[in-house]
Amino acid sequence: MHLCVIVAYAIKLGVVQFVKTASVFRGGFYASRRENSMHKPFMSVADQVKLLESRNLVTNSRTGWVLEREGYYSIVNGYKSPFLDDLKSRETGDDRYRENVSFDNIYALFVFDRNLRFLFFRMTTLAEAILKTVCSHEFTKLNPGEKNPYLNIANYADTGTAHEKAKKLIPRLEKILQLNAESGYTDQKDYLRHCMEHHDGEVPLWVLANDLTLGQMYWFFQSQKTEARANIARSFTALYADSHKHDVEVTSQRLDKIYRRIKDYRNICAHDERLYCAHPHDLNITVFQLAQDLRFVTDKQRYLEFLQGFDSLLMRLRDDIPVYFDAVCKEIGMAYPNDLHSDMQQIRES
């Protein structure tokens, strides 16, 4: 249990009661009780397995081994939903699984989602690099000869939401430079310090961008003047044409939507949260939508390799949980294999 959770729990219960009720042990977890009490007694891994069996879940000799290494909460609470018998669960007041569902089924979905995060994290990292490179180039080209032009509000949109974003972003950029100029700063970046010491405090945007998060770079793009946004969009259009036979216009409005989804899903991947059924901001936003977005901000070869990797993960999951596979694909936002294979064919011909 994380320290912040422990502290919050202690404050709520009172320190004395917390000490009486808290137990932390490798391989254990806090099981809910139906009584009107916040007390969650320690449960050994063997007891966790028995609890699952009492809820109509098939286990085997490997179940305890997996729970001890991955944790009950991460696997069961995170990935049980497609396998629950909702009617029986309501009748009993706790989880009840469908007939013939096994712990291995839940674990297969858990492993699939982990590998899916790895796959998407790599691609969103590539998309982040392209955004940083293009924005740095186009912004600097429009503001030549000025020292650290990204600190000048006059170089951003002068009205509306974009202007407000710029007003919030600039102090954050200033703070990065200020901290890296301090000799005692423990998280100092050598490349920033080098520029500040050897170039009279000048740090080109393409250098600073390496220390910005994807979210900060997305804000930077959103806060640009119309001309800069248009130039950035034209650069993405040109990059797409460079690796495809048929041109596609990548507008600044499309980039806005694409990178918002990339940013949100990238955070999910980075924080090791459940991905396959995530719908940030809108139930219509799906993982498959993100997969299609990545086509416009990565090169053709790597995008095809990504789709092939996606296909391989789905094929294995279909073998592991054939009865529940379609329900998982529905959450992902696709009909497999038709949607994915159709996209792959279109990209090959594009």
mmCIF file of C-alpha atoms in Angstrom:
data_model
loop_
_atom_site.group_PDB
_atom_site.id
_atom_site.type_symbol
_atom_site.label_atom_id
_atom_site.label_comp_id
_atom_site.label_asym_id
_atom_site.label_seq_id
_atom_site.Cartn_x
_atom_site.Cartn_y
_atom_site.Cartn_z
ATOM 1 C CA MET A 1 0.000 0.000 0.000
ATOM 2 C CA HIS A 2 1.355 3.406 -0.916
ATOM 3 C CA LEU A 3 2.366 5.689 1.934
ATOM 4 C CA CYS A 4 -0.148 8.395 0.966
ATOM 5 C CA VAL A 5 -2.982 5.849 1.114
ATOM 6 C CA ILE A 6 -1.808 4.601 4.513
ATOM 7 C CA VAL A 7 -1.637 8.133 5.911
ATOM 8 C CA ALA A 8 -5.075 9.050 4.594
ATOM 9 C CA TYR A 9 -6.534 5.847 6.012
ATOM 10 C CA ALA A 10 -4.896 6.487 9.378
ATOM 11 C CA ILE A 11 -6.325 10.002 9.575
ATOM 12 C CA LYS A 12 -9.805 8.778 8.751
ATOM 13 C CA LEU A 13 -9.845 5.939 11.262
ATOM 14 C CA GLY A 14 -7.756 7.533 13.963
ATOM 15 C CA VAL A 15 -4.190 6.410 14.505
ATOM 16 C CA VAL A 16 -4.954 3.915 17.287
ATOM 17 C CA GLN A 17 -7.718 2.174 15.368
ATOM 18 C CA PHE A 18 -5.565 2.190 12.231
ATOM 19 C CA VAL A 19 -2.714 0.420 14.042
ATOM 20 C CA LYS A 20 -5.145 -2.220 15.273
ATOM 21 C CA THR A 21 -6.631 -2.896 11.861
ATOM 22 C CA ALA A 22 -3.746 -2.395 9.436
ATOM 23 C CA SER A 23 -1.643 -5.288 8.199
ATOM 24 C CA VAL A 24 0.870 -5.208 5.392
ATOM 25 C CA PHE A 25 2.504 -8.385 4.160
ATOM 26 C CA ARG A 26 3.998 -9.522 0.896
ATOM 27 C CA GLY A 27 1.432 -11.441 -1.098
ATOM 28 C CA GLY A 28 -1.538 -10.349 1.018
ATOM 29 C CA PHE A 29 -4.415 -7.975 0.348
ATOM 30 C CA TYR A 30 -7.323 -6.352 2.149
ATOM 31 C CA ALA A 31 -10.523 -8.262 1.463
ATOM 32 C CA SER A 32 -13.857 -6.440 1.666
ATOM 33 C CA ARG A 33 -16.327 -7.553 4.344
ATOM 34 C CA ARG A 34 -20.064 -7.246 3.922
ATOM 35 C CA GLU A 35 -20.497 -6.066 7.497
ATOM 36 C CA ASN A 36 -20.846 -2.346 8.042
ATOM 37 C CA SER A 37 -17.169 -1.954 8.895
ATOM 38 C CA MET A 38 -14.097 -0.462 7.291
ATOM 39 C CA HIS A 39 -11.900 -3.237 8.679
ATOM 40 C CA LYS A 40 -10.237 -5.224 5.886
ATOM 41 C CA PRO A 41 -8.489 -8.235 7.416
ATOM 42 C CA PHE A 42 -5.301 -9.659 6.000
ATOM 43 C CA MET A 43 -5.777 -12.573 3.628
ATOM 44 C CA SER A 44 -2.987 -14.936 2.640
ATOM 45 C CA VAL A 45 -2.443 -15.971 -0.956
ATOM 46 C CA ALA A 46 -3.893 -19.408 -0.173
ATOM 47 C CA ASP A 47 -7.012 -17.737 1.216
ATOM 48 C CA GLN A 48 -7.226 -15.504 -1.843
ATOM 49 C CA VAL A 49 -7.336 -18.622 -4.002
ATOM 50 C CA LYS A 50 -10.079 -20.112 -1.817
ATOM 51 C CA LEU A 51 -12.070 -16.897 -2.080
ATOM 52 C CA LEU A 52 -11.905 -17.024 -5.865
ATOM 53 C CA GLU A 53 -12.987 -20.658 -5.867
ATOM 54 C CA SER A 54 -15.940 -19.821 -3.609
ATOM 55 C CA ARG A 55 -17.037 -17.331 -6.246
ATOM 56 C CA ASN A 56 -17.200 -19.974 -8.983
ATOM 57 C CA LEU A 57 -13.792 -19.253 -10.506
ATOM 58 C CA VAL A 58 -11.679 -22.209 -11.636
ATOM 59 C CA THR A 59 -8.115 -22.098 -10.275
ATOM 60 C CA ASN A 60 -5.054 -24.309 -10.617
ATOM 61 C CA SER A 61 -1.646 -24.875 -9.050
ATOM 62 C CA ARG A 62 -0.218 -21.795 -10.764
ATOM 63 C CA THR A 63 -2.886 -19.352 -9.494
ATOM 64 C CA GLY A 64 -1.182 -18.680 -6.171
ATOM 65 C CA TRP A 65 2.200 -18.266 -7.862
ATOM 66 C CA VAL A 66 0.760 -15.548 -10.119
ATOM 67 C CA LEU A 67 -1.115 -13.780 -7.309
ATOM 68 C CA GLU A 68 2.024 -13.660 -5.191
ATOM 69 C CA ARG A 69 3.944 -11.926 -7.968
ATOM 70 C CA GLU A 70 1.340 -9.733 -9.641
ATOM 71 C CA GLY A 71 -1.147 -9.023 -6.850
ATOM 72 C CA TYR A 72 -4.812 -9.858 -6.418
ATOM 73 C CA TYR A 73 -6.056 -6.328 -6.916
ATOM 74 C CA SER A 74 -4.162 -5.685 -10.172
ATOM 75 C CA ILE A 75 -5.379 -8.850 -11.851
ATOM 76 C CA VAL A 76 -8.764 -9.714 -10.411
ATOM 77 C CA ASN A 77 -10.229 -6.315 -9.623
ATOM 78 C CA GLY A 78 -8.762 -4.860 -12.794
ATOM 79 C CA TYR A 79 -9.852 -7.482 -15.333
ATOM 80 C CA LYS A 80 -12.784 -9.451 -13.900
ATOM 81 C CA SER A 81 -15.620 -7.488 -15.553
ATOM 82 C CA PRO A 82 -16.096 -9.467 -18.810
ATOM 83 C CA PHE A 83 -16.226 -12.741 -16.856
ATOM 84 C CA LEU A 84 -18.740 -11.874 -14.135
ATOM 85 C CA ASP A 85 -22.249 -13.246 -13.922
ATOM 86 C CA ASP A 86 -24.042 -9.970 -13.254
ATOM 87 C CA LEU A 87 -27.340 -11.549 -12.157
ATOM 88 C CA LYS A 88 -25.770 -13.875 -9.603
ATOM 89 C CA SER A 89 -23.452 -11.113 -8.402
ATOM 90 C CA ARG A 90 -26.457 -8.895 -7.661
ATOM 91 C CA GLU A 91 -28.249 -11.742 -5.892
ATOM 92 C CA THR A 92 -25.324 -12.595 -3.633
ATOM 93 C CA GLY A 93 -23.995 -9.077 -3.116
ATOM 94 C CA ASP A 94 -20.455 -9.989 -4.182
ATOM 95 C CA ASP A 95 -18.676 -11.228 -7.302
ATOM 96 C CA ARG A 96 -19.856 -14.409 -8.976
ATOM 97 C CA TYR A 97 -18.259 -15.698 -12.165
ATOM 98 C CA ARG A 98 -19.844 -17.316 -15.194
ATOM 99 C CA GLU A 99 -19.661 -21.068 -15.562
ATOM 100 C CA ASN A 100 -16.279 -22.492 -16.556
ATOM 101 C CA VAL A 101 -14.439 -19.196 -16.220
ATOM 102 C CA SER A 102 -10.899 -19.724 -14.965
ATOM 103 C CA PHE A 103 -8.339 -17.518 -13.289
ATOM 104 C CA ASP A 104 -6.194 -18.152 -16.363
ATOM 105 C CA ASN A 105 -8.846 -16.367 -18.464
ATOM 106 C CA ILE A 106 -8.617 -13.249 -16.297
ATOM 107 C CA TYR A 107 -4.829 -13.425 -16.256
ATOM 108 C CA ALA A 108 -4.733 -13.758 -20.055
ATOM 109 C CA LEU A 109 -6.636 -10.468 -20.366
ATOM 110 C CA PHE A 110 -4.300 -8.879 -17.810
ATOM 111 C CA VAL A 111 -1.209 -9.956 -19.782
ATOM 112 C CA PHE A 112 -2.770 -8.860 -23.077
ATOM 113 C CA ASP A 113 -3.452 -5.395 -21.687
ATOM 114 C CA ARG A 114 0.063 -5.071 -20.324
ATOM 115 C CA ASN A 115 1.559 -5.950 -23.707
ATOM 116 C CA LEU A 116 -0.899 -3.589 -25.370
ATOM 117 C CA ARG A 117 0.393 -0.767 -23.165
ATOM 118 C CA PHE A 118 3.980 -1.598 -24.153
ATOM 119 C CA LEU A 119 3.014 -1.531 -27.842
ATOM 120 C CA PHE A 120 1.137 1.760 -27.666
ATOM 121 C CA PHE A 121 3.698 3.412 -25.408
ATOM 122 C CA ARG A 122 6.382 2.895 -28.040
ATOM 123 C CA MET A 123 4.225 4.414 -30.766
ATOM 124 C CA THR A 124 3.077 7.383 -28.703
ATOM 125 C CA THR A 125 6.718 8.045 -27.844
ATOM 126 C CA LEU A 126 7.518 8.247 -31.560
ATOM 127 C CA ALA A 127 4.534 10.560 -32.059
ATOM 128 C CA GLU A 128 5.771 12.749 -29.203
ATOM 129 C CA ALA A 129 9.218 13.074 -30.789
ATOM 130 C CA ILE A 130 7.722 14.179 -34.106
ATOM 131 C CA LEU A 131 5.534 16.815 -32.437
ATOM 132 C CA LYS A 132 8.491 18.236 -30.519
ATOM 133 C CA THR A 133 10.708 18.323 -33.604
ATOM 134 C CA VAL A 134 8.152 19.932 -35.921
ATOM 135 C CA CYS A 135 6.937 22.503 -33.383
ATOM 136 C CA SER A 136 10.494 23.498 -32.478
ATOM 137 C CA HIS A 137 11.471 23.931 -36.125
ATOM 138 C CA GLU A 138 8.419 25.898 -37.233
ATOM 139 C CA PHE A 139 8.235 28.143 -34.160
ATOM 140 C CA THR A 140 11.934 29.028 -34.331
ATOM 141 C CA LYS A 141 11.709 29.671 -38.071
ATOM 142 C CA LEU A 142 8.964 32.229 -37.428
ATOM 143 C CA ASN A 143 10.919 33.890 -34.611
ATOM 144 C CA PRO A 144 14.563 34.074 -35.779
ATOM 145 C CA GLY A 145 17.225 36.105 -34.058
ATOM 146 C CA GLU A 146 15.394 36.337 -30.739
ATOM 147 C CA LYS A 147 16.863 34.871 -27.567
ATOM 148 C CA ASN A 148 14.495 32.249 -26.093
ATOM 149 C CA PRO A 149 11.469 33.467 -28.104
ATOM 150 C CA TYR A 150 9.207 30.937 -26.363
ATOM 151 C CA LEU A 151 9.327 33.178 -23.262
ATOM 152 C CA ASN A 152 7.777 36.102 -25.149
ATOM 153 C CA ILE A 153 3.970 36.199 -24.969
ATOM 154 C CA ALA A 154 3.913 38.273 -28.168
ATOM 155 C CA ASN A 155 5.028 35.166 -30.092
ATOM 156 C CA TYR A 156 1.875 33.248 -29.157
ATOM 157 C CA ALA A 157 -1.794 33.647 -29.984
ATOM 158 C CA ASP A 158 -3.002 36.976 -28.672
ATOM 159 C CA THR A 159 -6.636 36.090 -27.901
ATOM 160 C CA GLY A 160 -8.879 33.312 -26.683
ATOM 161 C CA THR A 161 -8.105 29.997 -25.057
ATOM 162 C CA ALA A 162 -4.789 29.703 -26.900
ATOM 163 C CA HIS A 163 -3.596 32.967 -25.354
ATOM 164 C CA GLU A 164 -4.641 31.832 -21.873
ATOM 165 C CA LYS A 165 -2.727 28.595 -22.342
ATOM 166 C CA ALA A 166 0.368 30.571 -23.368
ATOM 167 C CA LYS A 167 0.132 32.717 -20.229
ATOM 168 C CA LYS A 168 0.178 29.563 -18.098
ATOM 169 C CA LEU A 169 2.836 27.794 -20.139
ATOM 170 C CA ILE A 170 5.497 30.530 -20.192
ATOM 171 C CA PRO A 171 6.044 30.563 -16.381
ATOM 172 C CA ARG A 172 6.563 26.797 -16.505
ATOM 173 C CA LEU A 173 9.191 27.171 -19.203
ATOM 174 C CA GLU A 174 10.848 29.943 -17.202
ATOM 175 C CA LYS A 175 10.874 27.689 -14.137
ATOM 176 C CA ILE A 176 12.650 24.917 -16.037
ATOM 177 C CA LEU A 177 15.411 27.308 -17.077
ATOM 178 C CA GLN A 178 15.633 28.868 -13.631
ATOM 179 C CA LEU A 179 16.007 25.535 -11.855
ATOM 180 C CA ASN A 180 18.639 24.287 -14.271
ATOM 181 C CA ALA A 181 20.628 27.470 -13.757
ATOM 182 C CA GLU A 182 20.930 26.698 -10.024
ATOM 183 C CA SER A 183 24.030 24.708 -9.130
ATOM 184 C CA GLY A 184 22.310 22.752 -6.374
ATOM 185 C CA TYR A 185 19.365 21.541 -8.452
ATOM 186 C CA THR A 186 19.382 17.735 -8.167
ATOM 187 C CA ASP A 187 17.405 17.022 -11.338
ATOM 188 C CA GLN A 188 19.555 19.238 -13.499
ATOM 189 C CA LYS A 189 19.803 18.443 -17.205
ATOM 190 C CA ASP A 190 23.346 18.736 -18.510
ATOM 191 C CA TYR A 191 22.221 19.782 -21.983
ATOM 192 C CA LEU A 192 20.226 22.714 -20.575
ATOM 193 C CA ARG A 193 22.995 23.784 -18.194
ATOM 194 C CA HIS A 194 25.550 23.634 -21.005
ATOM 195 C CA CYS A 195 23.511 25.997 -23.189
ATOM 196 C CA MET A 196 22.925 28.431 -20.349
ATOM 197 C CA GLU A 197 26.576 28.534 -19.349
ATOM 198 C CA HIS A 198 28.153 28.618 -22.806
ATOM 199 C CA HIS A 199 25.573 30.561 -24.809
ATOM 200 C CA ASP A 200 24.735 33.440 -22.494
ATOM 201 C CA GLY A 201 21.526 31.873 -21.200
ATOM 202 C CA GLU A 202 20.181 31.022 -24.632
ATOM 203 C CA VAL A 203 18.481 27.617 -24.850
ATOM 204 C CA PRO A 204 17.068 26.798 -28.296
ATOM 205 C CA LEU A 205 13.558 25.368 -28.266
ATOM 206 C CA TRP A 206 14.747 22.123 -29.864
ATOM 207 C CA VAL A 207 16.993 21.654 -26.826
ATOM 208 C CA LEU A 208 14.412 22.686 -24.237
ATOM 209 C CA ALA A 209 11.836 20.399 -25.843
ATOM 210 C CA ASN A 210 13.769 17.380 -24.603
ATOM 211 C CA ASP A 211 12.827 18.331 -21.047
ATOM 212 C CA LEU A 212 9.163 19.003 -21.786
ATOM 213 C CA THR A 213 6.409 16.484 -21.235
ATOM 214 C CA LEU A 214 4.077 15.485 -24.038
ATOM 215 C CA GLY A 215 1.349 17.453 -22.294
ATOM 216 C CA GLN A 216 3.483 20.605 -22.203
ATOM 217 C CA MET A 217 4.377 20.266 -25.872
ATOM 218 C CA TYR A 218 0.724 19.760 -26.736
ATOM 219 C CA TRP A 219 -0.094 22.960 -24.842
ATOM 220 C CA PHE A 220 2.675 24.695 -26.769
ATOM 221 C CA PHE A 221 1.114 23.629 -30.060
ATOM 222 C CA GLN A 222 -2.351 24.717 -28.941
ATOM 223 C CA SER A 223 -1.134 28.153 -27.889
ATOM 224 C CA GLN A 224 0.448 29.036 -31.228
ATOM 225 C CA LYS A 225 -0.683 31.706 -33.643
ATOM 226 C CA THR A 226 -2.730 30.623 -36.640
ATOM 227 C CA GLU A 227 0.267 30.926 -38.963
ATOM 228 C CA ALA A 228 2.461 28.702 -36.797
ATOM 229 C CA ARG A 229 -0.265 26.072 -36.406
ATOM 230 C CA ALA A 230 -0.785 26.041 -40.167
ATOM 231 C CA ASN A 231 2.941 25.627 -40.785
ATOM 232 C CA ILE A 232 3.116 22.777 -38.282
ATOM 233 C CA ALA A 233 0.181 21.064 -39.974
ATOM 234 C CA ARG A 234 1.797 21.441 -43.392
ATOM 235 C CA SER A 235 4.953 19.819 -42.029
ATOM 236 C CA PHE A 236 2.958 16.824 -40.824
ATOM 237 C CA THR A 237 1.272 16.621 -44.232
ATOM 238 C CA ALA A 238 4.683 16.617 -45.906
ATOM 239 C CA LEU A 239 6.008 13.947 -43.547
ATOM 240 C CA TYR A 240 3.017 11.747 -44.325
ATOM 241 C CA ALA A 241 3.581 12.182 -48.067
ATOM 242 C CA ASP A 242 7.227 11.254 -47.624
ATOM 243 C CA SER A 243 6.393 7.626 -46.778
ATOM 244 C CA HIS A 244 3.048 7.147 -48.585
ATOM 245 C CA LYS A 245 2.091 7.020 -52.248
ATOM 246 C CA HIS A 246 -1.135 8.974 -51.749
ATOM 247 C CA ASP A 247 -1.256 12.347 -50.037
ATOM 248 C CA VAL A 248 -3.469 13.106 -47.045
ATOM 249 C CA GLU A 249 -3.930 16.586 -45.631
ATOM 250 C CA VAL A 250 -3.188 16.737 -41.907
ATOM 251 C CA THR A 251 -4.905 19.888 -40.660
ATOM 252 C CA SER A 252 -4.164 21.699 -37.403
ATOM 253 C CA GLN A 253 -7.666 20.777 -36.206
ATOM 254 C CA ARG A 254 -6.937 17.108 -36.843
ATOM 255 C CA LEU A 255 -3.631 17.387 -35.008
ATOM 256 C CA ASP A 256 -5.433 18.939 -32.048
ATOM 257 C CA LYS A 257 -7.739 15.940 -31.729
ATOM 258 C CA ILE A 258 -5.046 13.361 -32.446
ATOM 259 C CA TYR A 259 -2.594 14.677 -29.884
ATOM 260 C CA ARG A 260 -5.232 15.112 -27.218
ATOM 261 C CA ARG A 261 -5.998 11.400 -27.518
ATOM 262 C CA ILE A 262 -2.307 10.511 -27.696
ATOM 263 C CA LYS A 263 -1.633 12.561 -24.557
ATOM 264 C CA ASP A 264 -4.478 10.954 -22.597
ATOM 265 C CA TYR A 265 -3.683 7.391 -23.620
ATOM 266 C CA ARG A 266 0.040 7.941 -23.162
ATOM 267 C CA ASN A 267 -0.635 8.860 -19.524
ATOM 268 C CA ILE A 268 -2.614 5.650 -19.096
ATOM 269 C CA CYS A 269 0.283 3.625 -20.485
ATOM 270 C CA ALA A 270 2.899 5.483 -18.446
ATOM 271 C CA HIS A 271 0.991 4.964 -15.185
ATOM 272 C CA ASP A 272 0.359 1.261 -15.886
ATOM 273 C CA GLU A 273 -3.415 1.674 -15.865
ATOM 274 C CA ARG A 274 -5.994 -0.448 -17.670
ATOM 275 C CA LEU A 275 -5.873 0.414 -21.371
ATOM 276 C CA TYR A 276 -8.066 -1.814 -23.526
ATOM 277 C CA CYS A 277 -11.370 -0.445 -22.157
ATOM 278 C CA ALA A 278 -10.247 3.135 -21.458
ATOM 279 C CA HIS A 279 -12.425 5.907 -22.905
ATOM 280 C CA PRO A 280 -10.907 9.233 -21.775
ATOM 281 C CA HIS A 281 -13.357 12.158 -21.905
ATOM 282 C CA ASP A 282 -15.850 10.356 -24.157
ATOM 283 C CA LEU A 283 -17.192 6.806 -24.471
ATOM 284 C CA ASN A 284 -16.783 7.116 -28.244
ATOM 285 C CA ILE A 285 -13.014 7.546 -27.848
ATOM 286 C CA THR A 286 -11.428 4.112 -28.036
ATOM 287 C CA VAL A 287 -8.062 2.421 -28.250
ATOM 288 C CA PHE A 288 -8.761 1.556 -31.881
ATOM 289 C CA GLN A 289 -9.373 5.240 -32.601
ATOM 290 C CA LEU A 290 -5.936 5.920 -31.149
ATOM 291 C CA ALA A 291 -4.461 3.195 -33.343
ATOM 292 C CA GLN A 292 -5.927 4.911 -36.399
ATOM 293 C CA ASP A 293 -4.680 8.313 -35.218
ATOM 294 C CA LEU A 294 -1.106 7.082 -35.120
ATOM 295 C CA ARG A 295 -1.193 6.579 -38.887
ATOM 296 C CA PHE A 296 -0.958 10.352 -39.404
ATOM 297 C CA VAL A 297 1.931 11.066 -37.045
ATOM 298 C CA THR A 298 4.325 8.172 -37.678
ATOM 299 C CA ASP A 299 5.965 6.796 -40.793
ATOM 300 C CA LYS A 300 4.367 4.039 -42.858
ATOM 301 C CA GLN A 301 6.862 1.261 -42.101
ATOM 302 C CA ARG A 302 6.746 1.629 -38.330
ATOM 303 C CA TYR A 303 2.986 2.032 -38.408
ATOM 304 C CA LEU A 304 2.597 -1.237 -40.322
ATOM 305 C CA GLU A 305 4.887 -2.975 -37.828
ATOM 306 C CA PHE A 306 2.709 -1.578 -35.048
ATOM 307 C CA LEU A 307 -0.494 -2.915 -36.658
ATOM 308 C CA GLN A 308 1.121 -6.318 -37.109
ATOM 309 C CA GLY A 309 2.082 -6.347 -33.437
ATOM 310 C CA PHE A 310 -1.469 -5.340 -32.503
ATOM 311 C CA ASP A 311 -2.801 -8.156 -34.685
ATOM 312 C CA SER A 312 -0.511 -10.723 -33.017
ATOM 313 C CA LEU A 313 -1.686 -9.713 -29.531
ATOM 314 C CA LEU A 314 -5.324 -10.006 -30.571
ATOM 315 C CA MET A 315 -4.838 -13.408 -32.206
ATOM 316 C CA ARG A 316 -3.304 -14.791 -29.035
ATOM 317 C CA LEU A 317 -6.065 -13.332 -26.879
ATOM 318 C CA ARG A 318 -8.682 -14.880 -29.163
ATOM 319 C CA ASP A 319 -7.075 -18.260 -28.556
ATOM 320 C CA ASP A 320 -6.945 -17.672 -24.788
ATOM 321 C CA ILE A 321 -10.499 -16.378 -24.212
ATOM 322 C CA PRO A 322 -12.558 -17.257 -27.326
ATOM 323 C CA VAL A 323 -15.935 -16.904 -25.588
ATOM 324 C CA TYR A 324 -15.203 -13.424 -24.278
ATOM 325 C CA PHE A 325 -12.997 -12.139 -27.079
ATOM 326 C CA ASP A 326 -15.732 -10.210 -28.909
ATOM 327 C CA ALA A 327 -16.687 -8.349 -25.720
ATOM 328 C CA VAL A 328 -13.072 -7.230 -25.291
ATOM 329 C CA CYS A 329 -12.877 -6.101 -28.933
ATOM 330 C CA LYS A 330 -16.060 -4.089 -28.452
ATOM 331 C CA GLU A 331 -14.369 -2.185 -25.620
ATOM 332 C CA ILE A 332 -11.320 -1.652 -27.816
ATOM 333 C CA GLY A 333 -13.693 -0.195 -30.420
ATOM 334 C CA MET A 334 -13.275 -2.657 -33.251
ATOM 335 C CA ALA A 335 -14.652 -5.757 -34.912
ATOM 336 C CA TYR A 336 -11.746 -8.149 -35.238
ATOM 337 C CA PRO A 337 -10.306 -9.146 -37.658
ATOM 338 C CA ASN A 338 -12.210 -7.131 -40.271
ATOM 339 C CA ASP A 339 -11.473 -3.620 -38.971
ATOM 340 C CA LEU A 340 -7.796 -4.159 -38.297
ATOM 341 C CA HIS A 341 -7.041 -6.164 -41.431
ATOM 342 C CA SER A 342 -8.896 -3.606 -43.544
ATOM 343 C CA ASP A 343 -6.733 -0.839 -42.080
ATOM 344 C CA MET A 344 -3.579 -2.835 -42.716
ATOM 345 C CA GLN A 345 -4.527 -3.345 -46.353
ATOM 346 C CA GLN A 346 -5.330 0.338 -46.815
ATOM 347 C CA ILE A 347 -1.974 1.345 -45.383
ATOM 348 C CA ARG A 348 -0.083 -1.092 -47.587
ATOM 349 C CA GLU A 349 -1.781 0.428 -50.636
ATOM 350 C CA SER A 350 -1.481 4.045 -49.498
#
